[in-house]
PDB file of C-alpha atoms in Angstrom:
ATOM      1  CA  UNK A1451      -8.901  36.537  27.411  1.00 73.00           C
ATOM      2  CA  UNK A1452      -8.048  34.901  24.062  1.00 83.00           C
ATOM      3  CA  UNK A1453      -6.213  30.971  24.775  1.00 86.00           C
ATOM      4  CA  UNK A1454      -2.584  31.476  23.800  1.00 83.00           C
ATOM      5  CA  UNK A1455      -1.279  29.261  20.529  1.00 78.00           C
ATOM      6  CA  UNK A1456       0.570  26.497  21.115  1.00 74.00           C
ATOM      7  CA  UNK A1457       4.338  27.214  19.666  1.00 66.00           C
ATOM      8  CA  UNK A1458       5.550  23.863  20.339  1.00 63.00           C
ATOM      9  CA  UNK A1459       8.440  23.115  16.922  1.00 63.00           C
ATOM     10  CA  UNK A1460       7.278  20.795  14.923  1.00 68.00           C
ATOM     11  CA  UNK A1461       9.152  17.693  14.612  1.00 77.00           C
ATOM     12  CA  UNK A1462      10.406  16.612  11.246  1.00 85.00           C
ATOM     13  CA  UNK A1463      11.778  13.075  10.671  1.00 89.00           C
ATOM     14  CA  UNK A1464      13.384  11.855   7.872  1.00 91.00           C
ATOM     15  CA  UNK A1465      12.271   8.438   6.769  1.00 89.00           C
ATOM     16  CA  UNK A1466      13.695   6.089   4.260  1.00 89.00           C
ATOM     17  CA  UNK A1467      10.592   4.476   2.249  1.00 88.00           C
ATOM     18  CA  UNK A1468      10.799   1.335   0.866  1.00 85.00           C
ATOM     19  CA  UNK A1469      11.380   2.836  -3.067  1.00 84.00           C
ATOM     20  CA  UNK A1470      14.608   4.433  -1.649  1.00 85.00           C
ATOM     21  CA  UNK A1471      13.086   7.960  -1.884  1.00 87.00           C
ATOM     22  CA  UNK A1472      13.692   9.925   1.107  1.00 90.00           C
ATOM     23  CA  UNK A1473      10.397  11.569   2.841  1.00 92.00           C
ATOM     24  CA  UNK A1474      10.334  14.180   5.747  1.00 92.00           C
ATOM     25  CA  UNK A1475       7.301  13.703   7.866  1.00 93.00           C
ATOM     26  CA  UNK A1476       5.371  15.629  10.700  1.00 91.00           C
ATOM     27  CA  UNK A1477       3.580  13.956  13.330  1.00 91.00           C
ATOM     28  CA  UNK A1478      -0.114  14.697  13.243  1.00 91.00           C
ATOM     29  CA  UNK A1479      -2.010  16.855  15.594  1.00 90.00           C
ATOM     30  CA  UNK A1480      -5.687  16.581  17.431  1.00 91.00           C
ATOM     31  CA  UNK A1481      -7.177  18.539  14.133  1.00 91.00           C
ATOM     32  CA  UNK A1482      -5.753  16.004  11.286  1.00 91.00           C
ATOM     33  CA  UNK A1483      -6.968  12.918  13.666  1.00 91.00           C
ATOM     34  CA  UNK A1484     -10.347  14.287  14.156  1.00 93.00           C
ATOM     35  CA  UNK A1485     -10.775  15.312  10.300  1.00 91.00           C
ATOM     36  CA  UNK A1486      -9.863  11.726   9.517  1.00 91.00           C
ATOM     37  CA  UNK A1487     -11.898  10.039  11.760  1.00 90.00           C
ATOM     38  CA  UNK A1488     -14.982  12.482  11.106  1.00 93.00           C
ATOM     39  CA  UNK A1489     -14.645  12.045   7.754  1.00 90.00           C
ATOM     40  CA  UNK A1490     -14.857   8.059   7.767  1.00 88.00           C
ATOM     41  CA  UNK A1491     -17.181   8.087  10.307  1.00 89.00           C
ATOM     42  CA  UNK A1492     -19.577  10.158   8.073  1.00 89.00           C
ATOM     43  CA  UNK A1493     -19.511   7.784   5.483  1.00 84.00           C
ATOM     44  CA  UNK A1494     -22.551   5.295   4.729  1.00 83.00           C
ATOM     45  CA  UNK A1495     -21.073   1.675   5.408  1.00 79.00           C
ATOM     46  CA  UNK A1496     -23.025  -0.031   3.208  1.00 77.00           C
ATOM     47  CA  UNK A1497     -22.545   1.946   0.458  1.00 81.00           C
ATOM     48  CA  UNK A1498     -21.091   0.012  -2.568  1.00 75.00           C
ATOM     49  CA  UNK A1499     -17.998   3.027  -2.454  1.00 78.00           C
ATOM     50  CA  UNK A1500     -17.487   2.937   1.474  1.00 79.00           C
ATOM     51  CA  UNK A1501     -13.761   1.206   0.787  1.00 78.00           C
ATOM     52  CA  UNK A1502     -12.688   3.590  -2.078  1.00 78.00           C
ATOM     53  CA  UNK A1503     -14.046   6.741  -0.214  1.00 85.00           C
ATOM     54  CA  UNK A1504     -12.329   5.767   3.588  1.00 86.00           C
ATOM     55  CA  UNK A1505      -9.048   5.299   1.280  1.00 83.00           C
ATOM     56  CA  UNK A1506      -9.532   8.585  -0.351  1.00 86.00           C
ATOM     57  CA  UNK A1507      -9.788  10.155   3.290  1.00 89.00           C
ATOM     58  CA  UNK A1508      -6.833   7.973   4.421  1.00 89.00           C
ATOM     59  CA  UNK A1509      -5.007   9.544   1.466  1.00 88.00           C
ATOM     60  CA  UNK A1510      -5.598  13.228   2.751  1.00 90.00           C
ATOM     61  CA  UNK A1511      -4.609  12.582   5.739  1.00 92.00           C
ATOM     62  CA  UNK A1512      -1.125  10.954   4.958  1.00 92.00           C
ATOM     63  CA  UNK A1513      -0.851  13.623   2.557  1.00 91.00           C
ATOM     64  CA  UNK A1514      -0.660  16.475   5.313  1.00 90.00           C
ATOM     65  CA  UNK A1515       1.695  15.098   7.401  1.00 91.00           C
ATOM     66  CA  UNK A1516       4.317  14.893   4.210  1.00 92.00           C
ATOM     67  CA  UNK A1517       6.642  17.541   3.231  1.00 86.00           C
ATOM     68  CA  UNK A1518       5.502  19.254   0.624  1.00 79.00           C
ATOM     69  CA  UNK A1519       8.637  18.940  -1.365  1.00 76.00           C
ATOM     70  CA  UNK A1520       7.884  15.167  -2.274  1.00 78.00           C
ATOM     71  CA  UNK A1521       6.117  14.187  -5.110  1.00 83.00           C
ATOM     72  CA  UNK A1522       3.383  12.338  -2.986  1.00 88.00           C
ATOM     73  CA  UNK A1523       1.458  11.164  -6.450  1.00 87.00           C
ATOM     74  CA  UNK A1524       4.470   8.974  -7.012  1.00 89.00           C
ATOM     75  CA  UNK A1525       4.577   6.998  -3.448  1.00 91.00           C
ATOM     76  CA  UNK A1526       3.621   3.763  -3.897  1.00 89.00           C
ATOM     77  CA  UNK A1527       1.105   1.901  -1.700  1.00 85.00           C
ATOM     78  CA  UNK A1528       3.837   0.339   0.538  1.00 87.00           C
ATOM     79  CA  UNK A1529       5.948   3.838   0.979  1.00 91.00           C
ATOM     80  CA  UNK A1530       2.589   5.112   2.319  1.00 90.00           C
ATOM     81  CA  UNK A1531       2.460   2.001   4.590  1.00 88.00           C
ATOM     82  CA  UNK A1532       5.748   2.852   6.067  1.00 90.00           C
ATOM     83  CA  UNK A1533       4.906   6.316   6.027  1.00 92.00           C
ATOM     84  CA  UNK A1534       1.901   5.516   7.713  1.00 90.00           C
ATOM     85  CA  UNK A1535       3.759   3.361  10.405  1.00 90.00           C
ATOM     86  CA  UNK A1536       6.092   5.903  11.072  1.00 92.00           C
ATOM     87  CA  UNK A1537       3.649   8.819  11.500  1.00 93.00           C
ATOM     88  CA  UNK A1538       2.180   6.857  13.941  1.00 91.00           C
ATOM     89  CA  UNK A1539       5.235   6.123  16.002  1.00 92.00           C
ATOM     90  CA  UNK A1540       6.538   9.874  16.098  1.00 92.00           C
ATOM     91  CA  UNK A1541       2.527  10.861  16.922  1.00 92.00           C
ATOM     92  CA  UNK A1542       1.038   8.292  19.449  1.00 91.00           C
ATOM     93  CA  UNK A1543       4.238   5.990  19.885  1.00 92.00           C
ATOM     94  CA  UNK A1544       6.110   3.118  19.022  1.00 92.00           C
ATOM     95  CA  UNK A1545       2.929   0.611  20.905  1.00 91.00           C
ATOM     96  CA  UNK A1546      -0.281  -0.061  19.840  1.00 86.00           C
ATOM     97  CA  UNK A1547      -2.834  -1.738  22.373  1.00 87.00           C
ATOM     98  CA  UNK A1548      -5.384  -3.857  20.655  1.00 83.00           C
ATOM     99  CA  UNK A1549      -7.733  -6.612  21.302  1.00 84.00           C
ATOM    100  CA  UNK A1550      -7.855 -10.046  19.614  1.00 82.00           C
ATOM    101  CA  UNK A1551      -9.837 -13.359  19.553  1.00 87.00           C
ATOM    102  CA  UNK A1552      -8.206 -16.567  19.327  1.00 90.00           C
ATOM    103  CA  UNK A1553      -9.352 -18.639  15.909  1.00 89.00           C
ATOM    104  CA  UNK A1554      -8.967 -21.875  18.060  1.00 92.00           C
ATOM    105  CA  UNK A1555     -11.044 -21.134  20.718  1.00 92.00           C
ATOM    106  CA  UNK A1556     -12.724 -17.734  20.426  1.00 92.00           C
ATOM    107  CA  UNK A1557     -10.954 -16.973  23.779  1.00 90.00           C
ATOM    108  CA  UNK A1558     -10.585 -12.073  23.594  1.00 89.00           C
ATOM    109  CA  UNK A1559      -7.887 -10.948  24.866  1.00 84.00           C
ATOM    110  CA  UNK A1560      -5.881  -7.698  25.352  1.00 84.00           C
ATOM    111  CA  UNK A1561      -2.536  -7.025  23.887  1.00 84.00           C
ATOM    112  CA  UNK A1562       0.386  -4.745  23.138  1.00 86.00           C
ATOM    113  CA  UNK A1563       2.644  -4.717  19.866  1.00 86.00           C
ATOM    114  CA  UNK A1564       5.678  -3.450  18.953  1.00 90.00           C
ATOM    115  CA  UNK A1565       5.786  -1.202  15.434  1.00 89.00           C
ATOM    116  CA  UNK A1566       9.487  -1.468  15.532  1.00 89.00           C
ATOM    117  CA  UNK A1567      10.384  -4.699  16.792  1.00 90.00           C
ATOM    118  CA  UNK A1568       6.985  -6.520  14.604  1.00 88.00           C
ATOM    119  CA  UNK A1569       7.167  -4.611  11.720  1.00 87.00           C
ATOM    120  CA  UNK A1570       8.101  -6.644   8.187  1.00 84.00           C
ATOM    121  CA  UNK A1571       8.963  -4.602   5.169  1.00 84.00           C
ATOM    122  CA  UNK A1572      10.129  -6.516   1.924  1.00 84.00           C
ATOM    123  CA  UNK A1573      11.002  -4.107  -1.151  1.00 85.00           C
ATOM    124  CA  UNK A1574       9.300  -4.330  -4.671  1.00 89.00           C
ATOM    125  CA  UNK A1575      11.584  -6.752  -6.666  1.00 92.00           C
ATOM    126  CA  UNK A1576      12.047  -5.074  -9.538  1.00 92.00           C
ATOM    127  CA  UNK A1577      13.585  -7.874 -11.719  1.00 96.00           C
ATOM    128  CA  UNK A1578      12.889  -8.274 -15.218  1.00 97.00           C
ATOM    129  CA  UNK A1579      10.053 -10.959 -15.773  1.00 98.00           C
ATOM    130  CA  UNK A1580      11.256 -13.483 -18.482  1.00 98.00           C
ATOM    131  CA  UNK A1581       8.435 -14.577 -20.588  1.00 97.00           C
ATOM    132  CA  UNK A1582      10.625 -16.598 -23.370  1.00 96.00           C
ATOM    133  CA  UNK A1583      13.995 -16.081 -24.608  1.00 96.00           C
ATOM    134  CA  UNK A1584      12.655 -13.464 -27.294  1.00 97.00           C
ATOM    135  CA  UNK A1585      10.338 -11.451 -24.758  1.00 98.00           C
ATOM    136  CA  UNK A1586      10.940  -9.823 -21.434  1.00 98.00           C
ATOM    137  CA  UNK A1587       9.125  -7.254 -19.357  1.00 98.00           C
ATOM    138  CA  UNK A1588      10.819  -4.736 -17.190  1.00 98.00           C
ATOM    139  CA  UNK A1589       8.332  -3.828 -14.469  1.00 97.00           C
ATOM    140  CA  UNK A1590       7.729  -1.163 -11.733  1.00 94.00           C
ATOM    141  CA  UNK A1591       5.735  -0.633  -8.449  1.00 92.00           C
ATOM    142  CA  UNK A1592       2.973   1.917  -9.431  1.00 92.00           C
ATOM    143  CA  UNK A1593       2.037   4.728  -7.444  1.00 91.00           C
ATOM    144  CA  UNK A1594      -0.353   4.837  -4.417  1.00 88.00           C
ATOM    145  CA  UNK A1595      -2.792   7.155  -5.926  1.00 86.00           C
ATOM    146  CA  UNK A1596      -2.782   5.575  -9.618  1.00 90.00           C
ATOM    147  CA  UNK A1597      -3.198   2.023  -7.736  1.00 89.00           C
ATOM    148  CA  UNK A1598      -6.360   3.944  -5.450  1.00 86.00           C
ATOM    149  CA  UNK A1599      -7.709   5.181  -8.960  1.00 88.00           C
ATOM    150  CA  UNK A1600      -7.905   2.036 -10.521  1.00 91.00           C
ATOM    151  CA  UNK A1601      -9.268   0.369  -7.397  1.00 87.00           C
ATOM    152  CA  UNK A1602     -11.953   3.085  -7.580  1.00 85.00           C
ATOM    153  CA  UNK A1603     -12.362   2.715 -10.985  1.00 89.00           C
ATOM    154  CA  UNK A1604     -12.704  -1.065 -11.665  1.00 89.00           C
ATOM    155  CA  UNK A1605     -14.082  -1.674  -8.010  1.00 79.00           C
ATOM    156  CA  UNK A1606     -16.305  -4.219  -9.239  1.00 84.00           C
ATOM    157  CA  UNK A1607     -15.011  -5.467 -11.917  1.00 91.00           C
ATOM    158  CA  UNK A1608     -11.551  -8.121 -10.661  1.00 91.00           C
ATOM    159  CA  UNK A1609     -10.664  -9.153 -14.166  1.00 95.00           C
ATOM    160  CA  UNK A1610     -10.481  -5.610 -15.557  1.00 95.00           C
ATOM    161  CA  UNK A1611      -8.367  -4.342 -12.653  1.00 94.00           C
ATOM    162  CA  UNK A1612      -5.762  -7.044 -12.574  1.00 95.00           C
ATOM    163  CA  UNK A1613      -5.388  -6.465 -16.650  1.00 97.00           C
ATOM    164  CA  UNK A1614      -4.953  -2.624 -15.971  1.00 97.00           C
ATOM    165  CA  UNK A1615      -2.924  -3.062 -12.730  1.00 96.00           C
ATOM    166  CA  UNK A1616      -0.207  -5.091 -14.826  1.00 97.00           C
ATOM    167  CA  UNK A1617      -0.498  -2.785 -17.735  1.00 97.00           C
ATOM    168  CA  UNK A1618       0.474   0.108 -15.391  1.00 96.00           C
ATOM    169  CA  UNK A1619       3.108  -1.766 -13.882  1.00 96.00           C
ATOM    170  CA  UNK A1620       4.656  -2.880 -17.233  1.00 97.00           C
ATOM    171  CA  UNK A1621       8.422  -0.151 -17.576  1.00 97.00           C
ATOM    172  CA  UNK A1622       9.863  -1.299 -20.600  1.00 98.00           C
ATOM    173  CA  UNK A1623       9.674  -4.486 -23.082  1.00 98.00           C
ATOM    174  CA  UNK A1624      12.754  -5.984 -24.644  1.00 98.00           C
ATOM    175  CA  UNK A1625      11.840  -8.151 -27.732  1.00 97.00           C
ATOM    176  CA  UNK A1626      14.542  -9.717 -29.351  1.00 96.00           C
ATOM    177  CA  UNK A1627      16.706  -8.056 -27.699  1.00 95.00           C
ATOM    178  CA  UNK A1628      15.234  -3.962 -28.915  1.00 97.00           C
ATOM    179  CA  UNK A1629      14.599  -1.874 -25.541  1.00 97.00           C
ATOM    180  CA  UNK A1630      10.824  -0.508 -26.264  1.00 97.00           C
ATOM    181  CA  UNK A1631       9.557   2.178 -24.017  1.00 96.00           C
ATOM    182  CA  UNK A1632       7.640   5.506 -24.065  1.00 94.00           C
ATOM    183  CA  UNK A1633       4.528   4.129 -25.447  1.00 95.00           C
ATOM    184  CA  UNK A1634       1.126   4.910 -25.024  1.00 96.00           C
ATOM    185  CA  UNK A1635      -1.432   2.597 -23.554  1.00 95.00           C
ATOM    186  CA  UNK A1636      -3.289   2.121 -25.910  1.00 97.00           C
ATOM    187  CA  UNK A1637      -0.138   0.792 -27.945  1.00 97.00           C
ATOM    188  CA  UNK A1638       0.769  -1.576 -24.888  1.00 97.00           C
ATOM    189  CA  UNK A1639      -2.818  -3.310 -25.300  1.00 97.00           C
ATOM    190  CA  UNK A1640      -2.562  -3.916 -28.285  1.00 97.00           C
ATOM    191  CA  UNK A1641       0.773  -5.419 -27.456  1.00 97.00           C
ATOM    192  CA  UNK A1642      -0.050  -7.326 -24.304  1.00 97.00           C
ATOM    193  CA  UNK A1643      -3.034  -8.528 -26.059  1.00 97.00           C
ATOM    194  CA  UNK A1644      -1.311 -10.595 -28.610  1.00 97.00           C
ATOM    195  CA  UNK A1645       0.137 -12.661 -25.695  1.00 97.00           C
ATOM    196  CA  UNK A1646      -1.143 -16.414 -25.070  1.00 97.00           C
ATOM    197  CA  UNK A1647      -3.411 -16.812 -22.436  1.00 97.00           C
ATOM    198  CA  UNK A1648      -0.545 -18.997 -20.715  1.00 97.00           C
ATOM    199  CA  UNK A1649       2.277 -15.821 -21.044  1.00 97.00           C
ATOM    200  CA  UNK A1650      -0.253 -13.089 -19.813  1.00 97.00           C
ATOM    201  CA  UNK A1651      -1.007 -15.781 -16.783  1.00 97.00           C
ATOM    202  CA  UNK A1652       2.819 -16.129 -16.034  1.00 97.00           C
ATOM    203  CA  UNK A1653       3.763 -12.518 -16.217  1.00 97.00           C
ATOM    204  CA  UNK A1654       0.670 -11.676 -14.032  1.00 96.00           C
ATOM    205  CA  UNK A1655       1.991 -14.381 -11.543  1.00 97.00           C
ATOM    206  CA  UNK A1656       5.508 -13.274 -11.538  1.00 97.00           C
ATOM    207  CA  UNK A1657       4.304  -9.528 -10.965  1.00 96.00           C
ATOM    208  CA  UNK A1658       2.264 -10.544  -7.708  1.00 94.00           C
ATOM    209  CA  UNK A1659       4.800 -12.183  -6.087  1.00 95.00           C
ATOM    210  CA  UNK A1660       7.314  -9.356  -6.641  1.00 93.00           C
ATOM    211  CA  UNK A1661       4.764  -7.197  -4.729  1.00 88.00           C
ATOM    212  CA  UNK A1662       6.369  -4.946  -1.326  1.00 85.00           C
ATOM    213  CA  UNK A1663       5.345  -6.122   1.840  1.00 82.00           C
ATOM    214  CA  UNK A1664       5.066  -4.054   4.667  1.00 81.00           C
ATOM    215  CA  UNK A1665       3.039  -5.291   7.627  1.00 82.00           C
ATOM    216  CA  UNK A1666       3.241  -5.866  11.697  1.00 86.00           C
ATOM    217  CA  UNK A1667       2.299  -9.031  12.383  1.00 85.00           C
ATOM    218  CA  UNK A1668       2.994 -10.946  15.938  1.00 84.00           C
ATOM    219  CA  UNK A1669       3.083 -14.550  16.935  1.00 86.00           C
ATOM    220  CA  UNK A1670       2.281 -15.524  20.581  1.00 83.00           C
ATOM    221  CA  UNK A1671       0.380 -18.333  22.556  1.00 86.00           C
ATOM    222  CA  UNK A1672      -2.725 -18.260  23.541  1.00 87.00           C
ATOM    223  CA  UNK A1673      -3.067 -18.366  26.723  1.00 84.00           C
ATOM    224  CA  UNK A1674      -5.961 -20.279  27.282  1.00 87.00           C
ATOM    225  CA  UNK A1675      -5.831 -23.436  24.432  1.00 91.00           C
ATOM    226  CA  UNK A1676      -1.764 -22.701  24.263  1.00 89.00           C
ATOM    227  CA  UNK A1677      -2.046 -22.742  20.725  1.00 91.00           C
ATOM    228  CA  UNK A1678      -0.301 -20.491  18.297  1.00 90.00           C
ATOM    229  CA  UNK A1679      -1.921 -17.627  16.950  1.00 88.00           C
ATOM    230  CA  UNK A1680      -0.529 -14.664  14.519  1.00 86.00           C
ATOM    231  CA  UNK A1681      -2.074 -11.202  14.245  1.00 83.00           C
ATOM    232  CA  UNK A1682      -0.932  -9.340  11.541  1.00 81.00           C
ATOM    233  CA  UNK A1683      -1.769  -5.271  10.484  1.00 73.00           C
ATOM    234  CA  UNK A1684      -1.271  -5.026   6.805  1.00 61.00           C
ATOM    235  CA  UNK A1685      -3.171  -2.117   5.123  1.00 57.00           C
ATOM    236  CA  UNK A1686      -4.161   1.504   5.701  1.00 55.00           C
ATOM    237  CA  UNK A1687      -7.107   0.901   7.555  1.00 55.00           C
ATOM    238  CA  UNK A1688      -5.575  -0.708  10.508  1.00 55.00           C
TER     239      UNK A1688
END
Protein backbone atom coordinates (compact mmCIF):
# COMPACT_ATOMS: atom_id res chain seq x y z
CA UNK A 1 0.00 0.00 0.00
CA UNK A 2 1.22 3.32 -1.46
CA UNK A 3 1.95 6.17 1.80
CA UNK A 4 -0.85 8.71 1.43
CA UNK A 5 0.34 12.57 0.46
CA UNK A 6 0.41 14.88 2.92
CA UNK A 7 -2.49 17.65 2.09
CA UNK A 8 -1.61 19.83 4.85
CA UNK A 9 -2.45 23.97 3.19
CA UNK A 10 0.34 25.64 2.80
CA UNK A 11 0.83 28.66 4.78
CA UNK A 12 1.41 31.93 3.04
CA UNK A 13 2.61 35.02 4.98
CA UNK A 14 2.86 38.27 3.84
CA UNK A 15 6.02 40.05 4.82
CA UNK A 16 7.00 43.63 4.54
CA UNK A 17 10.86 43.73 3.35
CA UNK A 18 12.92 46.34 4.20
CA UNK A 19 12.65 48.12 0.35
CA UNK A 20 8.87 48.45 1.11
CA UNK A 21 8.01 45.74 -1.47
CA UNK A 22 5.58 43.35 -0.21
CA UNK A 23 6.65 39.43 -0.47
CA UNK A 24 4.38 36.33 0.21
CA UNK A 25 6.40 33.50 1.57
CA UNK A 26 5.97 29.65 2.25
CA UNK A 27 7.62 27.95 4.96
CA UNK A 28 10.01 25.31 3.74
CA UNK A 29 9.55 21.63 3.91
CA UNK A 30 12.02 18.46 4.81
CA UNK A 31 12.88 18.35 0.78
CA UNK A 32 14.06 22.22 0.36
CA UNK A 33 16.17 21.78 3.83
CA UNK A 34 17.80 18.67 2.74
CA UNK A 35 18.55 20.04 -0.95
CA UNK A 36 20.19 22.99 0.76
CA UNK A 37 22.13 21.36 3.13
CA UNK A 38 23.21 18.50 0.57
CA UNK A 39 24.11 20.85 -1.71
CA UNK A 40 26.62 22.87 0.65
CA UNK A 41 27.69 19.97 2.16
CA UNK A 42 28.89 18.63 -1.27
CA UNK A 43 30.94 21.43 -1.85
CA UNK A 44 34.93 21.32 -1.53
CA UNK A 45 35.76 23.81 1.45
CA UNK A 46 38.84 24.77 0.39
CA UNK A 47 38.05 25.56 -2.84
CA UNK A 48 38.89 29.23 -3.76
CA UNK A 49 34.73 29.45 -4.89
CA UNK A 50 33.34 27.59 -1.68
CA UNK A 51 31.71 31.22 -0.47
CA UNK A 52 30.26 32.23 -3.92
CA UNK A 53 28.93 28.62 -4.62
CA UNK A 54 27.18 28.05 -0.75
CA UNK A 55 25.57 31.65 -1.64
CA UNK A 56 24.44 30.50 -4.97
CA UNK A 57 22.73 27.42 -3.12
CA UNK A 58 21.47 29.79 -0.37
CA UNK A 59 19.94 31.76 -3.27
CA UNK A 60 17.87 28.67 -4.59
CA UNK A 61 16.70 27.93 -1.69
CA UNK A 62 15.22 31.42 -0.65
CA UNK A 63 14.08 31.51 -4.07
CA UNK A 64 11.51 28.52 -3.60
CA UNK A 65 9.97 29.54 -0.70
CA UNK A 66 8.95 33.09 -2.56
CA UNK A 67 5.88 33.65 -4.46
CA UNK A 68 6.44 33.50 -7.73
CA UNK A 69 4.77 36.75 -8.49
CA UNK A 70 7.81 38.84 -7.08
CA UNK A 71 10.50 39.88 -9.04
CA UNK A 72 13.10 37.98 -6.80
CA UNK A 73 16.19 39.39 -9.16
CA UNK A 74 15.34 42.76 -7.71
CA UNK A 75 15.47 41.87 -3.74
CA UNK A 76 18.23 43.28 -2.33
CA UNK A 77 20.66 41.48 0.02
CA UNK A 78 18.90 42.75 3.21
CA UNK A 79 15.11 41.91 1.86
CA UNK A 80 16.55 38.38 1.50
CA UNK A 81 17.88 38.69 5.11
CA UNK A 82 14.48 39.43 6.37
CA UNK A 83 13.08 37.06 4.11
CA UNK A 84 15.39 34.67 5.32
CA UNK A 85 14.52 35.45 9.06
CA UNK A 86 11.07 35.15 8.50
CA UNK A 87 11.09 31.81 6.62
CA UNK A 88 12.71 30.58 9.42
CA UNK A 89 10.27 31.70 12.04
CA UNK A 90 7.03 30.42 10.12
CA UNK A 91 9.28 26.93 9.40
CA UNK A 92 11.26 25.96 12.62
CA UNK A 93 10.06 28.94 14.95
CA UNK A 94 10.57 32.15 16.36
CA UNK A 95 13.96 30.46 18.72
CA UNK A 96 17.09 29.44 17.68
CA UNK A 97 19.34 27.32 20.17
CA UNK A 98 22.99 27.86 19.61
CA UNK A 99 26.24 27.53 21.32
CA UNK A 100 28.81 30.27 22.04
CA UNK A 101 32.29 30.86 23.60
CA UNK A 102 33.00 33.74 25.66
CA UNK A 103 36.02 36.09 24.02
CA UNK A 104 37.06 36.86 27.71
CA UNK A 105 37.49 33.66 28.93
CA UNK A 106 36.84 30.94 26.35
CA UNK A 107 34.14 29.72 28.84
CA UNK A 108 31.02 27.41 25.83
CA UNK A 109 27.96 27.75 26.66
CA UNK A 110 24.38 26.96 25.47
CA UNK A 111 21.83 29.50 24.57
CA UNK A 112 18.46 30.51 23.18
CA UNK A 113 17.60 33.75 21.05
CA UNK A 114 14.79 35.47 20.16
CA UNK A 115 14.33 36.32 16.09
CA UNK A 116 11.64 38.70 17.03
CA UNK A 117 12.53 40.29 20.12
CA UNK A 118 16.78 40.41 18.86
CA UNK A 119 16.29 41.13 15.51
CA UNK A 120 17.72 44.82 14.16
CA UNK A 121 16.67 45.96 10.75
CA UNK A 122 17.79 49.57 9.60
CA UNK A 123 16.53 50.55 5.93
CA UNK A 124 18.90 51.62 3.00
CA UNK A 125 19.12 55.48 3.33
CA UNK A 126 18.55 56.49 0.18
CA UNK A 127 19.62 60.20 0.46
CA UNK A 128 21.33 61.97 -2.16
CA UNK A 129 25.22 61.98 -1.52
CA UNK A 130 26.52 65.63 -1.88
CA UNK A 131 29.88 65.67 -3.41
CA UNK A 132 30.15 69.70 -3.94
CA UNK A 133 27.61 72.22 -4.57
CA UNK A 134 27.81 71.50 -8.48
CA UNK A 135 27.70 67.53 -8.16
CA UNK A 136 25.39 65.14 -6.43
CA UNK A 137 24.70 61.44 -6.70
CA UNK A 138 21.34 59.90 -6.20
CA UNK A 139 21.97 56.32 -5.11
CA UNK A 140 20.12 52.95 -4.69
CA UNK A 141 20.44 49.56 -2.83
CA UNK A 142 21.30 47.02 -5.65
CA UNK A 143 19.82 43.79 -5.97
CA UNK A 144 20.76 40.53 -4.13
CA UNK A 145 21.65 38.62 -7.16
CA UNK A 146 23.57 41.58 -9.08
CA UNK A 147 25.48 42.18 -5.57
CA UNK A 148 26.14 37.88 -5.55
CA UNK A 149 27.37 38.37 -9.28
CA UNK A 150 29.80 40.83 -8.64
CA UNK A 151 30.98 39.11 -5.47
CA UNK A 152 31.47 36.08 -7.76
CA UNK A 153 32.91 37.97 -10.26
CA UNK A 154 35.59 40.18 -8.59
CA UNK A 155 36.02 37.58 -5.65
CA UNK A 156 39.54 38.28 -5.50
CA UNK A 157 40.01 41.28 -6.59
CA UNK A 158 38.61 44.14 -3.36
CA UNK A 159 39.49 47.24 -5.30
CA UNK A 160 37.63 46.23 -8.47
CA UNK A 161 34.49 45.21 -6.57
CA UNK A 162 34.08 48.24 -4.39
CA UNK A 163 34.55 50.47 -7.84
CA UNK A 164 31.77 48.28 -9.53
CA UNK A 165 29.61 47.93 -6.36
CA UNK A 166 29.31 51.91 -6.25
CA UNK A 167 28.95 52.13 -9.95
CA UNK A 168 25.87 49.84 -9.68
CA UNK A 169 24.57 51.63 -6.88
CA UNK A 170 24.95 55.10 -8.52
CA UNK A 171 20.56 56.15 -9.71
CA UNK A 172 20.95 59.38 -11.10
CA UNK A 173 23.64 62.40 -11.15
CA UNK A 174 22.60 66.01 -10.88
CA UNK A 175 25.41 68.37 -12.16
CA UNK A 176 24.71 71.81 -11.97
CA UNK A 177 21.64 71.32 -11.26
CA UNK A 178 20.67 68.88 -14.94
CA UNK A 179 19.01 65.44 -13.69
CA UNK A 180 21.27 62.77 -15.79
CA UNK A 181 20.05 59.26 -15.89
CA UNK A 182 19.55 56.30 -18.29
CA UNK A 183 23.11 55.90 -19.13
CA UNK A 184 25.12 53.12 -19.92
CA UNK A 185 28.04 51.95 -17.88
CA UNK A 186 30.37 52.40 -19.78
CA UNK A 187 29.30 56.23 -19.97
CA UNK A 188 29.19 56.33 -16.00
CA UNK A 189 33.05 55.28 -15.96
CA UNK A 190 34.02 57.46 -17.87
CA UNK A 191 32.14 59.87 -15.69
CA UNK A 192 33.05 58.60 -12.26
CA UNK A 193 36.50 58.40 -13.47
CA UNK A 194 37.10 62.03 -13.89
CA UNK A 195 36.43 62.39 -10.11
CA UNK A 196 39.46 63.27 -7.62
CA UNK A 197 40.71 60.58 -5.76
CA UNK A 198 39.36 62.56 -2.57
CA UNK A 199 35.42 62.78 -4.19
CA UNK A 200 35.40 59.04 -5.35
CA UNK A 201 36.75 58.30 -1.52
CA UNK A 202 33.85 60.44 0.00
CA UNK A 203 31.04 59.18 -2.13
CA UNK A 204 32.31 55.56 -1.52
CA UNK A 205 32.24 56.43 2.28
CA UNK A 206 28.91 58.01 2.29
CA UNK A 207 27.46 54.91 0.27
CA UNK A 208 28.74 52.34 3.02
CA UNK A 209 27.34 53.88 5.75
CA UNK A 210 23.91 54.23 4.10
CA UNK A 211 24.06 50.39 3.81
CA UNK A 212 20.59 48.23 5.41
CA UNK A 213 21.22 46.43 8.38
CA UNK A 214 19.45 43.54 9.29
CA UNK A 215 20.93 41.26 11.95
CA UNK A 216 20.02 39.39 15.49
CA UNK A 217 22.42 40.12 17.74
CA UNK A 218 22.07 39.57 21.79
CA UNK A 219 23.86 41.01 24.74
CA UNK A 220 24.07 38.96 28.01
CA UNK A 221 26.65 38.18 30.86
CA UNK A 222 28.70 35.66 30.99
CA UNK A 223 28.17 33.69 33.47
CA UNK A 224 31.35 32.61 34.49
CA UNK A 225 33.89 36.02 34.19
CA UNK A 226 30.40 38.24 34.40
CA UNK A 227 31.59 40.10 31.62
CA UNK A 228 29.58 41.35 28.71
CA UNK A 229 29.49 39.56 25.64
CA UNK A 230 27.33 40.20 22.24
CA UNK A 231 26.53 37.53 19.66
CA UNK A 232 25.29 38.77 16.66
CA UNK A 233 23.81 36.65 13.24
CA UNK A 234 24.27 38.92 10.33
CA UNK A 235 24.45 37.12 6.91
CA UNK A 236 22.91 34.22 5.01
CA UNK A 237 25.01 31.67 6.25
CA UNK A 238 24.00 31.81 9.80
Amino acid sequence: MSLPILNEKSINVKVKVPSGKNVSIQPWRVKNEKELLFAIESLDEKSDTYNQDARDQIYIFIEGCVDKQVNFDSLSNTDLLAIAMEMRKISKGDTIEYQYTCPHCNTRAGDIISITKNSHIVPFNSEPIIVNEDLIFNVKEIPGKEFNRLANLYANTVTKFNYYYLLNSIESIVYKKEIYQGFTIDELIEFVDQLSPAEYEKIYKELNEKVAIVEIKRSYKCLKCKKDVEVQFGDLRS
